[in-house]
mmCIF file of C-alpha atoms in Angstrom:
data_model
loop_
_atom_site.group_PDB
_atom_site.id
_atom_site.type_symbol
_atom_site.label_atom_id
_atom_site.label_comp_id
_atom_site.label_asym_id
_atom_site.label_seq_id
_atom_site.Cartn_x
_atom_site.Cartn_y
_atom_site.Cartn_z
ATOM 1 C CA MET A 285 6.180 -366.592 -57.447
ATOM 2 C CA THR A 286 9.133 -364.436 -57.521
ATOM 3 C CA GLN A 287 12.646 -365.562 -55.964
ATOM 4 C CA PRO A 288 13.916 -363.878 -52.463
ATOM 5 C CA ARG A 289 16.470 -361.274 -53.439
ATOM 6 C CA THR A 290 19.873 -362.305 -52.866
ATOM 7 C CA PRO A 291 22.574 -360.112 -51.411
ATOM 8 C CA THR A 292 25.033 -360.683 -54.430
ATOM 9 C CA VAL A 293 25.141 -359.286 -57.841
ATOM 10 C CA ALA A 294 27.397 -360.346 -60.509
ATOM 11 C CA HIS A 295 27.992 -359.425 -64.461
ATOM 12 C CA GLN A 296 30.603 -359.969 -66.798
ATOM 13 C CA VAL A 297 32.039 -358.461 -69.843
ATOM 14 C CA VAL A 298 34.520 -359.917 -72.339
ATOM 15 C CA VAL A 299 36.897 -356.811 -73.607
ATOM 16 C CA ASN A 300 39.695 -356.791 -76.390
ATOM 17 C CA ALA A 301 42.633 -355.902 -73.751
ATOM 18 C CA PRO A 302 45.101 -358.146 -72.567
ATOM 19 C CA ILE A 303 45.524 -358.585 -69.059
ATOM 20 C CA ALA A 304 48.762 -357.102 -67.642
ATOM 21 C CA VAL A 305 51.901 -359.530 -67.974
ATOM 22 C CA PRO A 306 54.348 -359.406 -65.179
ATOM 23 C CA ILE A 307 57.826 -358.212 -66.497
ATOM 24 C CA ASP A 308 60.559 -360.615 -66.351
ATOM 25 C CA GLU A 309 63.430 -358.407 -67.377
ATOM 26 C CA THR A 310 64.239 -355.030 -68.661
ATOM 27 C CA VAL A 311 66.257 -354.826 -71.712
ATOM 28 C CA PHE A 312 68.881 -351.850 -72.772
ATOM 29 C CA GLU A 313 70.106 -351.848 -76.383
ATOM 30 C CA PRO A 314 73.277 -349.967 -75.734
ATOM 31 C CA ARG A 315 73.383 -348.309 -79.555
ATOM 32 C CA VAL A 316 71.843 -345.189 -80.968
ATOM 33 C CA GLY A 317 68.735 -346.485 -82.983
ATOM 34 C CA GLY A 318 68.392 -349.503 -80.094
ATOM 35 C CA HIS A 319 65.289 -349.695 -77.501
ATOM 36 C CA ILE A 320 64.835 -350.211 -74.425
ATOM 37 C CA TYR A 321 62.075 -352.715 -73.627
ATOM 38 C CA ASP A 322 60.522 -355.162 -71.135
ATOM 39 C CA ARG A 323 60.003 -358.675 -71.883
ATOM 40 C CA GLY A 324 57.111 -360.576 -70.092
ATOM 41 C CA VAL A 325 57.079 -363.822 -68.084
ATOM 42 C CA ASP A 326 54.972 -365.161 -71.213
ATOM 43 C CA GLY A 327 57.969 -363.872 -73.771
ATOM 44 C CA SER A 328 55.886 -360.978 -75.026
ATOM 45 C CA VAL A 329 57.780 -357.318 -75.643
ATOM 46 C CA CYS A 330 56.889 -353.976 -74.944
ATOM 47 C CA ARG A 331 59.499 -351.383 -76.367
ATOM 48 C CA TRP A 332 58.801 -348.407 -74.595
ATOM 49 C CA ALA A 333 61.961 -346.185 -75.667
ATOM 50 C CA ARG A 334 64.241 -345.739 -78.298
ATOM 51 C CA ILE A 335 67.900 -344.805 -77.803
ATOM 52 C CA LEU A 336 68.962 -341.258 -79.122
ATOM 53 C CA ALA A 337 72.604 -341.093 -78.073
ATOM 54 C CA TYR A 338 74.896 -343.592 -76.407
ATOM 55 C CA GLU A 339 78.107 -342.145 -75.422
ATOM 56 C CA PRO A 340 79.741 -344.188 -72.618
ATOM 57 C CA PRO A 341 80.731 -343.420 -69.876
ATOM 58 C CA SER A 342 79.191 -339.866 -69.721
ATOM 59 C CA ARG A 343 75.426 -339.981 -71.360
ATOM 60 C CA VAL A 344 72.647 -341.805 -72.695
ATOM 61 C CA MET A 345 69.474 -340.087 -74.272
ATOM 62 C CA PHE A 346 66.160 -341.996 -74.907
ATOM 63 C CA THR A 347 62.515 -341.338 -75.752
ATOM 64 C CA TRP A 348 59.701 -341.817 -73.530
ATOM 65 C CA ASP A 349 57.161 -343.519 -75.753
ATOM 66 C CA ILE A 350 54.441 -343.569 -72.899
ATOM 67 C CA GLY A 351 51.663 -341.286 -73.125
ATOM 68 C CA PRO A 352 49.218 -339.679 -70.612
ATOM 69 C CA THR A 353 47.123 -342.750 -70.460
ATOM 70 C CA TRP A 354 50.122 -345.137 -69.526
ATOM 71 C CA GLN A 355 49.767 -346.582 -72.944
ATOM 72 C CA LEU A 356 52.790 -346.817 -75.750
ATOM 73 C CA GLU A 357 52.162 -343.670 -78.022
ATOM 74 C CA ALA A 358 53.049 -344.484 -81.688
ATOM 75 C CA ASP A 359 53.265 -340.968 -82.993
ATOM 76 C CA GLN A 360 57.305 -340.441 -82.376
ATOM 77 C CA SER A 361 56.572 -336.628 -82.431
ATOM 78 C CA LYS A 362 54.557 -337.003 -78.886
ATOM 79 C CA ALA A 363 57.211 -338.796 -77.292
ATOM 80 C CA SER A 364 59.355 -336.936 -74.607
ATOM 81 C CA GLU A 365 62.973 -337.305 -73.751
ATOM 82 C CA VAL A 366 65.104 -338.542 -71.229
ATOM 83 C CA GLU A 367 68.845 -337.553 -70.721
ATOM 84 C CA VAL A 368 71.109 -339.101 -68.107
ATOM 85 C CA ARG A 369 74.600 -337.701 -67.599
ATOM 86 C CA PHE A 370 77.102 -339.675 -65.666
ATOM 87 C CA THR A 371 79.955 -337.288 -63.853
ATOM 88 C CA ALA A 372 83.084 -338.506 -62.092
ATOM 89 C CA GLU A 373 83.237 -336.505 -58.922
ATOM 90 C CA SER A 374 86.246 -338.354 -57.721
ATOM 91 C CA ASP A 375 88.134 -341.685 -58.519
ATOM 92 C CA GLU A 376 85.222 -343.540 -56.660
ATOM 93 C CA ARG A 377 81.964 -341.560 -56.957
ATOM 94 C CA THR A 378 79.927 -340.598 -59.795
ATOM 95 C CA ARG A 379 76.948 -338.086 -59.744
ATOM 96 C CA VAL A 380 73.943 -339.213 -61.883
ATOM 97 C CA ASP A 381 71.697 -336.399 -63.523
ATOM 98 C CA LEU A 382 68.209 -337.164 -65.174
ATOM 99 C CA GLU A 383 66.482 -334.961 -67.039
ATOM 100 C CA HIS A 384 63.059 -335.480 -68.484
ATOM 101 C CA ARG A 385 62.289 -333.214 -70.914
ATOM 102 C CA HIS A 386 59.829 -332.237 -73.388
ATOM 103 C CA LEU A 387 56.659 -333.819 -71.517
ATOM 104 C CA ASP A 388 54.290 -331.258 -73.311
ATOM 105 C CA ARG A 389 54.690 -333.094 -76.211
ATOM 106 C CA HIS A 390 52.609 -335.871 -75.056
ATOM 107 C CA GLY A 391 49.672 -333.504 -75.336
ATOM 108 C CA PRO A 392 46.682 -332.973 -73.152
ATOM 109 C CA GLY A 393 47.267 -334.897 -70.089
ATOM 110 C CA TRP A 394 50.703 -334.543 -70.260
ATOM 111 C CA GLU A 395 50.870 -333.336 -66.368
ATOM 112 C CA ASN A 396 49.834 -336.921 -65.873
ATOM 113 C CA VAL A 397 53.266 -338.027 -67.147
ATOM 114 C CA ALA A 398 55.201 -335.615 -65.340
ATOM 115 C CA ASP A 399 53.320 -336.370 -61.944
ATOM 116 C CA GLY A 400 54.086 -340.196 -62.528
ATOM 117 C CA VAL A 401 57.700 -339.695 -63.229
ATOM 118 C CA ASP A 402 58.371 -337.188 -60.769
ATOM 119 C CA GLY A 403 56.688 -339.255 -57.814
ATOM 120 C CA ASP A 404 57.734 -341.749 -55.695
ATOM 121 C CA ALA A 405 57.282 -344.524 -57.892
ATOM 122 C CA GLY A 406 58.868 -342.719 -60.757
ATOM 123 C CA TRP A 407 62.609 -341.410 -61.554
ATOM 124 C CA PRO A 408 63.232 -341.106 -57.659
ATOM 125 C CA LEU A 409 62.602 -344.729 -57.323
ATOM 126 C CA TYR A 410 64.763 -345.962 -59.786
ATOM 127 C CA LEU A 411 67.861 -343.900 -59.056
ATOM 128 C CA ASP A 412 67.479 -344.798 -55.735
ATOM 129 C CA ARG A 413 67.644 -348.667 -56.777
ATOM 130 C CA TYR A 414 70.342 -347.750 -59.334
ATOM 131 C CA ALA A 415 72.225 -346.279 -56.280
ATOM 132 C CA ARG A 416 71.411 -349.058 -53.975
ATOM 133 C CA LEU A 417 72.377 -351.696 -56.731
ATOM 134 C CA LEU A 418 75.901 -350.045 -57.332
ATOM 135 C CA SER A 419 76.565 -349.701 -53.547
ATOM 136 C CA VAL A 420 75.805 -353.333 -53.168
ATOM 137 C CA GLY A 421 78.091 -354.260 -55.811
ATOM 138 C CA ALA A 422 80.800 -352.193 -54.669
ATOM 139 C CA ARG A 423 80.835 -354.134 -51.308
ATOM 140 C CA LYS A 424 81.167 -357.617 -53.008
#
């Protein structure tokens, strides 16, 4: 006798991939050769950039070590570069220019990286957060 079919199908698989860990903090090591990394709430560390130039107060440049599949890229020749320049426009105002270049170094699929960092959740979001952070700080 066969059992009547149920309206639910369930399967499972175990894979060798960690569950994403929420980020507790992002750390910037302010020196050439330093890193930018995220520390997870579990203490894990993900180093996703290397500091190439650190010239306060006017410039910082770092690698972007995240590839087209949004995974860390171990091959440094496939990293793009981000340069951020700070230019005084007056005694109270600073212009921040960000250029993310050499995206094609990421190889096939580099357009995914370009779309991601250029999109609403990319550099425009982070520059806006930076501007709001400094605006709030200036009012305190």
